[in-house]
Coordinates of C-alpha atoms in Angstrom, one line a residue:
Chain A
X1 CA -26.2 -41.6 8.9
X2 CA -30.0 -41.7 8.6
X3 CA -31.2 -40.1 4.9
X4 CA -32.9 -37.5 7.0
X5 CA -30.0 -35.4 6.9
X6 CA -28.8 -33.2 4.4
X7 CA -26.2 -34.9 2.2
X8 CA -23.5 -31.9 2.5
X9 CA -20.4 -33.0 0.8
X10 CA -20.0 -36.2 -1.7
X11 CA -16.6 -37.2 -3.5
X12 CA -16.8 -39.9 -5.9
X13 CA -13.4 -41.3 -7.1
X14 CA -11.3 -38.4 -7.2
X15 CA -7.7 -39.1 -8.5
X16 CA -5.4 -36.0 -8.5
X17 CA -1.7 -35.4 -9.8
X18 CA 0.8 -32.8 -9.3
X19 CA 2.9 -32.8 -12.7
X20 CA 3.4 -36.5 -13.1
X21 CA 3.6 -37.1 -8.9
X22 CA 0.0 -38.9 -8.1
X23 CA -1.4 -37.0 -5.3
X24 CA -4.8 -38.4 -4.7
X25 CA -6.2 -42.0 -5.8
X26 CA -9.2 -43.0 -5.5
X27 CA -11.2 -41.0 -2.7
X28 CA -14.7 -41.2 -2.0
X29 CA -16.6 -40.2 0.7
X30 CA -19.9 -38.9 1.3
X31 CA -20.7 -36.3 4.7
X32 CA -24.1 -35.5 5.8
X33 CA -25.1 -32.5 7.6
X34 CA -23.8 -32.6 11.3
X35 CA -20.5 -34.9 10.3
X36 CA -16.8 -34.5 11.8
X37 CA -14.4 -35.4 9.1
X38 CA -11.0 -35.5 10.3
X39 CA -8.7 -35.8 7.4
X40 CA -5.2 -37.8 8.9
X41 CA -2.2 -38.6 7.1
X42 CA 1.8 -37.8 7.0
X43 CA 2.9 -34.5 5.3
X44 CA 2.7 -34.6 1.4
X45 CA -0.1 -37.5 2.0
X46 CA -2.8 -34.7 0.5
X47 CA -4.6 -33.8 3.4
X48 CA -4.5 -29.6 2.1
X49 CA -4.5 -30.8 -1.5
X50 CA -8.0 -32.3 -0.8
X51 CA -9.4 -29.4 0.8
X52 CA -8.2 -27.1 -2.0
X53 CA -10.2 -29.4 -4.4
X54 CA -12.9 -29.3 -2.1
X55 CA -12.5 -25.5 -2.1
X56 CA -12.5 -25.3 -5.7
X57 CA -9.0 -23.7 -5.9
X58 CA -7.7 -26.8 -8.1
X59 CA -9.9 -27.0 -11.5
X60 CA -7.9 -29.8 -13.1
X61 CA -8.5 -33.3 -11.3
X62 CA -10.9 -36.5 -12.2
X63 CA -14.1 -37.9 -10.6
X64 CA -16.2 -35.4 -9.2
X65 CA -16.8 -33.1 -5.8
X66 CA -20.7 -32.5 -5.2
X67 CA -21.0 -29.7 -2.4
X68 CA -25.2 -29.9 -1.5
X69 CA -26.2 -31.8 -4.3
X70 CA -24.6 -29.9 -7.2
X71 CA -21.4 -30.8 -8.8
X72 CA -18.8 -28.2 -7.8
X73 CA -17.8 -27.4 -11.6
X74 CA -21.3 -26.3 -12.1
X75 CA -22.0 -24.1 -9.1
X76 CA -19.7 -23.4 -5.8
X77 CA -22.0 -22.9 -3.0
X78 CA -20.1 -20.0 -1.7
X79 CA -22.3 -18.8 0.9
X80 CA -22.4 -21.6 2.5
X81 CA -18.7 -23.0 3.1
X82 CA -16.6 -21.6 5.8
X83 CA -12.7 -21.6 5.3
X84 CA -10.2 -21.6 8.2
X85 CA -6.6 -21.6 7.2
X86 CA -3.5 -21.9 9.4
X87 CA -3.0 -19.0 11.3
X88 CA 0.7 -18.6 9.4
X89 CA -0.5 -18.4 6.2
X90 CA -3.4 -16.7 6.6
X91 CA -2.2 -13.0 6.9
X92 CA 0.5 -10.3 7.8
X93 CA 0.8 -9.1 11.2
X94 CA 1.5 -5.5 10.8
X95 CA -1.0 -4.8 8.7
X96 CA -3.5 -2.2 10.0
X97 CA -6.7 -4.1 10.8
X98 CA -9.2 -4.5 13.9
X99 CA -11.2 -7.4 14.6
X100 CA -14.2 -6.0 13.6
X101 CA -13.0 -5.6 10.0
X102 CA -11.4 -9.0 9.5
X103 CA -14.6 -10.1 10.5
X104 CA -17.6 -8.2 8.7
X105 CA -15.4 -8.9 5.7
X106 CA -16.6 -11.9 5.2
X107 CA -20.1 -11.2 4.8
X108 CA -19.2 -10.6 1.4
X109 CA -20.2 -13.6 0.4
X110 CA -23.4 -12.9 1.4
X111 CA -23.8 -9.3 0.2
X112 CA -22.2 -9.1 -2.7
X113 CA -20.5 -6.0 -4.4
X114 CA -21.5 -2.4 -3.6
X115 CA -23.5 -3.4 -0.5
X116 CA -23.1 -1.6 2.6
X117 CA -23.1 -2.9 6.0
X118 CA -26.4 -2.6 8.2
X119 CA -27.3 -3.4 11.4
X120 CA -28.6 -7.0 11.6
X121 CA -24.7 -7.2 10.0
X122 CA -23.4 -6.0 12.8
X123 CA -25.9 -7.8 15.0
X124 CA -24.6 -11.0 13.1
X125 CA -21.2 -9.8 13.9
X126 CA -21.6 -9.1 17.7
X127 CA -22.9 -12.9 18.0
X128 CA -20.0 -14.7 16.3
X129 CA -17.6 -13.1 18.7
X130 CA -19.5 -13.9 21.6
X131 CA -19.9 -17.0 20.4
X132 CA -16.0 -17.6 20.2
X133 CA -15.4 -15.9 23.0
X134 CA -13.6 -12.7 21.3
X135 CA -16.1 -10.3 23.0
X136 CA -14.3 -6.9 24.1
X137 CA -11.6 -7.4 21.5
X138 CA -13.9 -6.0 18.6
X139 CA -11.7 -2.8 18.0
X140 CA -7.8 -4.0 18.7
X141 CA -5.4 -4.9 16.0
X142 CA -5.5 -8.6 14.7
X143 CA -1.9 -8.3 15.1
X144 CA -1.7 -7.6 18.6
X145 CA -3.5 -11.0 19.7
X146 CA -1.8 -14.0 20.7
X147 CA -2.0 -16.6 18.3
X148 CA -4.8 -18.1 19.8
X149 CA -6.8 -15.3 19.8
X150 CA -6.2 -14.6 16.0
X151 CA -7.1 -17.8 15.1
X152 CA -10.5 -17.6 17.0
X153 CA -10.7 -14.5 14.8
X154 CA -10.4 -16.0 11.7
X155 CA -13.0 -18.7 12.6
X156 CA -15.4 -15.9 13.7
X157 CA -14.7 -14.8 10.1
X158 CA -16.1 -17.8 8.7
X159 CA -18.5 -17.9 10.9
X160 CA -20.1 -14.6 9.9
X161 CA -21.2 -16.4 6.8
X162 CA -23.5 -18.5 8.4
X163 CA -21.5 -21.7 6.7
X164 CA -23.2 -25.2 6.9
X165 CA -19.2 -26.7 6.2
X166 CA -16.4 -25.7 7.6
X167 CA -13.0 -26.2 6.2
X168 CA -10.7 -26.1 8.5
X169 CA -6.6 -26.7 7.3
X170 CA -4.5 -27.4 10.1
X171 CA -6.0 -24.3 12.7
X172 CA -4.3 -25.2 15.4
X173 CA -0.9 -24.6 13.9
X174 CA 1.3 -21.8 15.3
X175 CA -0.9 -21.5 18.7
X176 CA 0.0 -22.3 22.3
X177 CA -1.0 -25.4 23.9
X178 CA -3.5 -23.6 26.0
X179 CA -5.4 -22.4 23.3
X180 CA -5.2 -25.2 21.3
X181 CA -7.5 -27.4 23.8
X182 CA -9.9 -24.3 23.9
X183 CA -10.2 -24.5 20.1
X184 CA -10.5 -27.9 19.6
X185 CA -13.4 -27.3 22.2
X186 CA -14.7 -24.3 20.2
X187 CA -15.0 -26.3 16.9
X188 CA -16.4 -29.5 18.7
X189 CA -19.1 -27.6 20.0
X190 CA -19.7 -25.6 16.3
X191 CA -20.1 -29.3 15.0
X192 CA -22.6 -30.3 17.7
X193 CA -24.7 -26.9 16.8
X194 CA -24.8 -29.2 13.5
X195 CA -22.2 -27.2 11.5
X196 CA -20.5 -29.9 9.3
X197 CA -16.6 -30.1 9.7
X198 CA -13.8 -31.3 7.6
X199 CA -10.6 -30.6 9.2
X200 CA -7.0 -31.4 8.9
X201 CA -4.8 -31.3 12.0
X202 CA -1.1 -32.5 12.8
X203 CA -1.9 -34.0 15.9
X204 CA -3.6 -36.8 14.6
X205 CA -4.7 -38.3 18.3
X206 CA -6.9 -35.0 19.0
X207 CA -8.5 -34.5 15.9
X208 CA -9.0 -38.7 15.9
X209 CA -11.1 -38.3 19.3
X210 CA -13.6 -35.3 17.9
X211 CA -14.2 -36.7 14.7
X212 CA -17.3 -38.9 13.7
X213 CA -15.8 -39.9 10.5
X214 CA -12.3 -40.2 9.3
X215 CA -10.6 -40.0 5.2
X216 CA -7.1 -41.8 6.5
X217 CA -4.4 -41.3 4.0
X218 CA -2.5 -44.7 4.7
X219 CA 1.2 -45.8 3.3
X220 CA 0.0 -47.3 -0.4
X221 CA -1.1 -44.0 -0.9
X222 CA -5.2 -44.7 -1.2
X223 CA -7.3 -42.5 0.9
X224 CA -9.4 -44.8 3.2
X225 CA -12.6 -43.5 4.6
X226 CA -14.4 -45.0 7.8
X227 CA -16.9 -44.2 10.1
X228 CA -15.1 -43.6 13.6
X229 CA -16.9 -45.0 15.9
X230 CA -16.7 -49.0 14.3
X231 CA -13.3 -48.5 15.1
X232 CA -10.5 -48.8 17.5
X233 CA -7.5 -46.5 18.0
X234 CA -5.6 -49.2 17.5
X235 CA -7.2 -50.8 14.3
X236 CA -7.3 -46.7 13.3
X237 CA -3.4 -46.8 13.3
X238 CA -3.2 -50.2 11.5
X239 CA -5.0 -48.6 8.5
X240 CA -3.1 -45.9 8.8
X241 CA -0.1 -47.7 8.6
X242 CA -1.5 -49.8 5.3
X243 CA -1.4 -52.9 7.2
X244 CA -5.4 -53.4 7.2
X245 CA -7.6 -52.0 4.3
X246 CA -11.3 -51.0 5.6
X247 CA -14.3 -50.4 3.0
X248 CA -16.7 -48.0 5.1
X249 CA -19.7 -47.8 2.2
Chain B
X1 CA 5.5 38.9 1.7
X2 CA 3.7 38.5 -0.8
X3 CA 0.0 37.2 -0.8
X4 CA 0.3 33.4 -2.0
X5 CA -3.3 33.3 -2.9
X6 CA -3.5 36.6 -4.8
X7 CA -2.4 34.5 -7.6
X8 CA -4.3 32.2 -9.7
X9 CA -1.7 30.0 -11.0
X10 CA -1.5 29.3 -7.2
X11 CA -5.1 28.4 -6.6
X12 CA -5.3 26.4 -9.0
X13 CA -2.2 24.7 -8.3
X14 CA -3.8 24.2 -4.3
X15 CA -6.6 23.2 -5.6
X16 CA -5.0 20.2 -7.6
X17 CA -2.7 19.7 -4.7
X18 CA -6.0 18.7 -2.5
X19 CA -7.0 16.5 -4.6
X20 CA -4.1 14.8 -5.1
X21 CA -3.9 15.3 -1.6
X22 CA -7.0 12.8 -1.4
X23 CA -6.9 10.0 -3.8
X24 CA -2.3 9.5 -3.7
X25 CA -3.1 7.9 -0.1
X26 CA -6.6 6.2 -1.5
X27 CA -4.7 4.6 -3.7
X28 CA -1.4 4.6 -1.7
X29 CA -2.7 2.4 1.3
X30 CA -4.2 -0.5 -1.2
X31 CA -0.5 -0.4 -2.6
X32 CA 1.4 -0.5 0.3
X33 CA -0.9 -3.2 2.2
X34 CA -0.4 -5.0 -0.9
X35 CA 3.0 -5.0 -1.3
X36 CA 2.5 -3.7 -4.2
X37 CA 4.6 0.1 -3.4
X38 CA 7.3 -0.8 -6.6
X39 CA 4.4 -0.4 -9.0
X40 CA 4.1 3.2 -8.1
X41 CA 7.7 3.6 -9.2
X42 CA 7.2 1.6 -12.9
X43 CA 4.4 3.4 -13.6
X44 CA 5.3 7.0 -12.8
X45 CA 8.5 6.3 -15.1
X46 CA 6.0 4.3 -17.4
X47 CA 4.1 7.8 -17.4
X48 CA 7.4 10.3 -18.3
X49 CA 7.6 8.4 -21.1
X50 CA 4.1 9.2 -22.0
X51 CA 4.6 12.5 -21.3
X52 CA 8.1 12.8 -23.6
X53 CA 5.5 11.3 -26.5
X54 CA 2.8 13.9 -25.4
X55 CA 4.7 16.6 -25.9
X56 CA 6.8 15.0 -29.0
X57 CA 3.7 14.4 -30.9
X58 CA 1.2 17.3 -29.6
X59 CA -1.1 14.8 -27.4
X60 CA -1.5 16.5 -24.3
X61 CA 1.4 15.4 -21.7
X62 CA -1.2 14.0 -19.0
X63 CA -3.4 12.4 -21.6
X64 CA 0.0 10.9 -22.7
X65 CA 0.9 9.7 -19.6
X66 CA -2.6 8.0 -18.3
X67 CA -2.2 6.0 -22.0
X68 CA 1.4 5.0 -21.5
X69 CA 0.9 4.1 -17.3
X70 CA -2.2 2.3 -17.9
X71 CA -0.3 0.6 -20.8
X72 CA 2.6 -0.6 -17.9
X73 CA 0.2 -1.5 -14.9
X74 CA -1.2 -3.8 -18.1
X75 CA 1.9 -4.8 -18.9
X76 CA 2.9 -5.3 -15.2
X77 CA 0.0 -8.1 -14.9
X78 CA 1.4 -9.7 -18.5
X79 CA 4.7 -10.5 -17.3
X80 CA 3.6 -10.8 -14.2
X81 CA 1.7 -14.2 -15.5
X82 CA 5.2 -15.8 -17.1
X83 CA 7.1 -15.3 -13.4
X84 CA 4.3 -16.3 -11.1
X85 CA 6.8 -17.2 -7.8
X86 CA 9.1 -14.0 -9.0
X87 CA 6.5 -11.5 -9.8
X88 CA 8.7 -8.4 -9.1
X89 CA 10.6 -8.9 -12.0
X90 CA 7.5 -8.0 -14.1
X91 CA 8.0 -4.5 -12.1
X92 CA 11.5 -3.6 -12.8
X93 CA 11.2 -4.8 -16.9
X94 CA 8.5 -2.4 -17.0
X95 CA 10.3 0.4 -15.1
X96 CA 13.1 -0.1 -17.1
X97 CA 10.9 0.1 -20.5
X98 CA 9.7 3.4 -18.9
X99 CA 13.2 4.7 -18.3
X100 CA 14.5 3.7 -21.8
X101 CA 11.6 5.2 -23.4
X102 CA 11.5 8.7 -21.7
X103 CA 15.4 8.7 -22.5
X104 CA 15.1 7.8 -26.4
X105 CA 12.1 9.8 -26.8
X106 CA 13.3 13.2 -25.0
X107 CA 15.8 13.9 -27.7
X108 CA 12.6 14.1 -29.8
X109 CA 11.2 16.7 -27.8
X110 CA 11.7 20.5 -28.6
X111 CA 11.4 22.2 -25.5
X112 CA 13.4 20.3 -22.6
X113 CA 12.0 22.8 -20.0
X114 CA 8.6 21.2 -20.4
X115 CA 9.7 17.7 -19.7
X116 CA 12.0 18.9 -16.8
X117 CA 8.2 20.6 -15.3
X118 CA 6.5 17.5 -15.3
X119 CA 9.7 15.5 -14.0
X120 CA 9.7 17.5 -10.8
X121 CA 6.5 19.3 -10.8
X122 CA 5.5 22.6 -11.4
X123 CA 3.1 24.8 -9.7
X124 CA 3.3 27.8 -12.3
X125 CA 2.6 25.5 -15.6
X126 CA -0.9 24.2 -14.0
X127 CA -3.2 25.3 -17.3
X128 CA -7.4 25.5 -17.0
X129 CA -7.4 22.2 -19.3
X130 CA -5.1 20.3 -17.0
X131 CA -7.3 21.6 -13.8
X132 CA -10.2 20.2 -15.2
X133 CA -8.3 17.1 -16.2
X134 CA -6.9 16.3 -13.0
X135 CA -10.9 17.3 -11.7
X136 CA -12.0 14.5 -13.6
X137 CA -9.5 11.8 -12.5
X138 CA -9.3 12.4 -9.1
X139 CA -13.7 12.2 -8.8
X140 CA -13.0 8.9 -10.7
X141 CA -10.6 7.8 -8.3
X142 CA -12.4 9.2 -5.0
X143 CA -15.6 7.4 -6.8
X144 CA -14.4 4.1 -7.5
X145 CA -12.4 3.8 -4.3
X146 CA -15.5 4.5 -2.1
X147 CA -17.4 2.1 -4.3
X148 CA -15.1 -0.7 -3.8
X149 CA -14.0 0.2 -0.2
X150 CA -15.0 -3.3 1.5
X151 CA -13.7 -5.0 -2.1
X152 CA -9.8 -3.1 -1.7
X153 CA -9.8 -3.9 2.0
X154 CA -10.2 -7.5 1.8
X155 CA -8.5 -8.3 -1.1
X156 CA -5.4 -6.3 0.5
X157 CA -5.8 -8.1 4.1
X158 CA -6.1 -11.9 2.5
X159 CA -6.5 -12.0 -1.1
X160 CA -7.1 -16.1 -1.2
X161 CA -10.1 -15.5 1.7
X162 CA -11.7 -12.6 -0.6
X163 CA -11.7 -15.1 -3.9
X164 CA -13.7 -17.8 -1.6
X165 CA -16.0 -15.5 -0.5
X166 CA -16.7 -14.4 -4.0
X167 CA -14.6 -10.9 -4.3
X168 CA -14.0 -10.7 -8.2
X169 CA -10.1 -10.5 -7.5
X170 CA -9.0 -10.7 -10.5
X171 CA -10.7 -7.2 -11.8
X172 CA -10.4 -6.0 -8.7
X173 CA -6.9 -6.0 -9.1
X174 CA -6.8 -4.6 -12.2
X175 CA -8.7 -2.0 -11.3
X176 CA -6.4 -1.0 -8.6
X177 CA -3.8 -0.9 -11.3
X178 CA -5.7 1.1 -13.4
X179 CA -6.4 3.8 -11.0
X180 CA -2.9 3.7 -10.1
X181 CA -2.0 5.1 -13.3
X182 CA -4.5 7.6 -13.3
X183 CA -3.2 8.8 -9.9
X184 CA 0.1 9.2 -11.1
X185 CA -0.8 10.6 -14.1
X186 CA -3.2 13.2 -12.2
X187 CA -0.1 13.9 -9.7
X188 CA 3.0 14.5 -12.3
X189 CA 2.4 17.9 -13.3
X190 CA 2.2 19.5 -9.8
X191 CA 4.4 16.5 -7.6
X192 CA 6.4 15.4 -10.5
X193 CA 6.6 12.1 -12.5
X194 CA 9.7 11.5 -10.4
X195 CA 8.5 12.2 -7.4
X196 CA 4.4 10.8 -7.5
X197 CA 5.7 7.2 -6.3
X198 CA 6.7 9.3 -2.9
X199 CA 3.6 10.6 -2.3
X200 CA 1.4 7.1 -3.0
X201 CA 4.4 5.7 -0.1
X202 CA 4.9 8.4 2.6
X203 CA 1.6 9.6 4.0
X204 CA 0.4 5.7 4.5
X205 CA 3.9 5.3 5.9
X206 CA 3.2 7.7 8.4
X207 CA -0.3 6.7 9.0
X208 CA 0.6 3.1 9.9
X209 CA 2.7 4.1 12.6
X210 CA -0.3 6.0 14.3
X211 CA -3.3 4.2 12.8
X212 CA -6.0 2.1 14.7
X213 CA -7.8 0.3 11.9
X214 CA -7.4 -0.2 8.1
X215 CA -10.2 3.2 8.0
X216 CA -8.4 5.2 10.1
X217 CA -4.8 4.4 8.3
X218 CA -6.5 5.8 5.3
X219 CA -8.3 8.3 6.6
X220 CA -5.0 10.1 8.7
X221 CA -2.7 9.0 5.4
X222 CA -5.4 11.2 3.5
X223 CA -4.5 14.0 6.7
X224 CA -0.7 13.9 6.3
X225 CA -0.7 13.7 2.4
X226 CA -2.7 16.7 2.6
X227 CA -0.3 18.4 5.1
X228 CA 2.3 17.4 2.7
X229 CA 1.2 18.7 -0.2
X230 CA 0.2 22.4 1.0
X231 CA 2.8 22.6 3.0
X232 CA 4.8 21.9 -0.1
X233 CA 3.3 24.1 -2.3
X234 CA 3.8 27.0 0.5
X235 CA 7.5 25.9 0.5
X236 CA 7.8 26.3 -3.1
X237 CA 6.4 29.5 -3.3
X238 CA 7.9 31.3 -0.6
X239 CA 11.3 29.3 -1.0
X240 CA 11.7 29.2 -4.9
X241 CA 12.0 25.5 -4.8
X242 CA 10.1 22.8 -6.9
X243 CA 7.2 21.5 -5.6
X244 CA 7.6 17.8 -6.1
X245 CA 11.0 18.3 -3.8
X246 CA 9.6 20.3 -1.5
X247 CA 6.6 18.2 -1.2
X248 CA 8.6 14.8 -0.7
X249 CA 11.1 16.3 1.8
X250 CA 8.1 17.4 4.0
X251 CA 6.9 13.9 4.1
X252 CA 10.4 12.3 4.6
X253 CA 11.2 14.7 7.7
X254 CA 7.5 14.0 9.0
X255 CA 8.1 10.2 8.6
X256 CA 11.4 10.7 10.4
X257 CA 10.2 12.5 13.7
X258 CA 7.4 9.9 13.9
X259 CA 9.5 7.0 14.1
X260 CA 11.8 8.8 16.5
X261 CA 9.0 9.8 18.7
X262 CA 7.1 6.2 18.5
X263 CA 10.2 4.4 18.9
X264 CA 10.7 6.5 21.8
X265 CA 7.3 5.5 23.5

């Protein structure tokens, strides 16, 4: 990627345990503004470890995590990182809330305490569910979507932030085929609007074809990062399988 | 029939009533969303026992009870911190302290009748310093809930989503606690210590059945807990009855006929 770009997210041999179970050895990887990382691997390989350190939601690890320059244990550019959880996990159905309030929300991060909401907020807010095709669904219950819907919810949530990243954790879990495509579509087209993406997903062929750059947790356990388009499905799934080692840097 | 308000014990005990009317459902529907509707129960036990010292050692019974609740929503978060995946057990050890307090410490105290007031509410025992007192608590409440409005909301909704976006959680929290104490310290001497976890529950109960966002839940919860508590207080005049009773039964048979009626749609 050409130095002209923005360098967005840089981890430089990160190595992190659970109890005495190594979880991560060894990453690094560097993303510049406008990257797709797709983050593949089998369950327990640390694909939602990672983005939790990346997140800053694990303190205790080794090697370092820079989000826009600055070491995250000095400052956590919250304003500018977008979080998209599974749809599962991320809240409970019943609970009384319209779209509209998910949503605003998250302009926390960029108000701060006390402030009120005014009306380039709700411009801002109008926009990201037009631009995730939510529009007309501003007043119902979260709960009352379909799956899909809720999920495009929750990325119009992060959205509202105005985020340069966007974490994404397995989003396409829990939702029907249908709206799976469309949101695969939704977040490829976020990324070409230049909004950097790191992403876990389960089906590793899909999130393979959008991504420009891939962190491949392969069978000896080391996290191998390579550019995507040097390589072949076929040599992706050797790596994968630990059968070929690749240095991308 | 007598004239309810040609009594000033009465207006005074309405006017308490509304305001507890106001912030038990303020409070109530952070609680609830949260999970969180067991605390009520610790605490207002937390606060007898606070009242039993109160009245043992010549502290005023409310004052007694926002020190001994705020001491057990503390307490709550303590334990709370050595069970982290069974976090409910901090709730019932603290109920449980509450209970075995109020029991050793009532033998202490003179007058049982007082203690029986403020376990099931009183209207006639309201006094001008407990007026102003509950006054002051419930404007602190009302206050800090407007304050933190878009703070409460999100932390209820997605707790881990507020923290990333900067929400101060973990004094947020605390500060729900807090004025969870105060509420149920504000509400035992009309609704009874016994009885305040009720009214925190019941009005956001019913507003969830009927509500259309998180504002208007609170907002009709505010409605009903208001309907509840006059309508209680009327009940208790006209029909002898304690207040806390007749002020939880009201909201119980409410809660009923709207789930019959939206089950029905």
């Amino acid at each position: 990627m050409a130095a002209k770009y923005e360098e967005v997210l840089k981890i430089e041999k990160l190595y992190f345990d659970y109890s005495d179970t190594s979880v991560l050895k060894d990453v690094n990887l560097t993303l510049y503004q406008g990257d797709f990382l797709g983050i593949i691997g089998s369950n327990g390989a640390g694909k939602s470890t990672l983005i939790k350190l990346i997140l800053g939601k694990l303190p205790y690890y080794k090697g370092s995590i820079s989000l826009f320059g600055t070491d995250i244990k000095k400052s956590f550019p919250r304003d500018k990182i977008g979080y998209v959880a599974q749809k599962a996990n991320s809240f409970n159905t019943s609970f009384p809330a319209t779209v509209k309030e998910v949503v605003m929300a998250n302009l926390y991060s960029k108000k701060g305490l006390f402030k009120r909401y005014n009306k380039q907020d709700e411009e801002r807010f109008y926009e990201v569910i037009r631009r995730v095709g939510m529009e007309g669904c501003e007043n119902r219950l979260i709960g009352r979507l379909s799956g899909g819907q809720q999920q495009r919810v929750f990325i119009a949530r992060a959205l509202i932030s105005e985020p340069k990243l966007l974490l994404m954790d397995e989003p396409t879990v829990g939702v029907d085929m249908q709206s799976v495509t469309e949101i695969m579509n939704l977040i490829s087209e976020l990324n070409r609007q230049g909004i950097t993406i790191v992403m876990t997903n389960h089906d590793t062929p899909a999130l393979v074809e959008v991504s420009s750059k891939l962190l491949i947790f392969c069978s000896h356990g080391n996290g191998e990062f390579v550019d995507r388009a040097n390589l072949t499905m076929e040599q992706i799934n050797q790596i994968y399988a630990g059968k070929r080692r690749h240095n991308h840097e | 029939m007598n004239n309810i308000f040609a009594y000033d014990f009465m207006i005074r005990a309405f006017i308490a009533a509304a305001l507890i009317g106001i912030i038990a459902p303020c409070i109530g529907t952070t609680i609830v969303l949260k999970r969180l509707s067991a605390i009520g129960d610790a605490t207002s036990h937390s606060a007898l026992a606070g009242i039993a010292a109160g009245l043992m050692t010549g502290v005023h019974p409310v004052l007694g009870a926002v020190i001994f609740s705020m001491a057990a929503v503390l307490g709550i978060e303590a334990v709370r911190k050595s069970f982290k995946n069974y976090s409910e057990i901090a709730t019932v050890i603290i109920m449980s302290t509450g209970i075995g307090l109020t029991a050793v410490l009532s033998g202490f105290v003179g007058n049982t009748a007082d203690l029986n007031s403020f376990m099931f509410g009183s209207i006639v025992a309201i006094s001008d310093f407990e007026m102003i007192l509950t006054v002051g608590l419930s404007v602190a409440v009302i206050a800090v809930t407007m304050l933190l409005y878009r703070e409460l909301f999100y932390i209820a909704f997605d707790e881990d989503a507020a923290e990333l976006a900067g929400v101060p959680v973990k004094t947020v929290n605390i500060i729900i606690m807090l004025l969870t104490a105060i509420t149920v310290s504000a509400a035992s001497r009309i609704v009874g210590a016994l009885m305040v976890s009720s009214l925190l529950v019941i009005p956001v109960a019913c507003a969830m059945i009927i509500g259309k966002s998180y504002k208007s839940t609170m907002i009709i919860s505010i409605v009903f807990a208001e309907l509840f508590t006059v309508g209680g207080l009327f009940a208790s005049f006209y029909l002898d009855v304690k207040p806390g009773g007749s002020i939880v039964l009201i909201g119980v048979a409410v809660l009923v006929m709207l789930l019959i009626f939206f089950r029905r749609r």
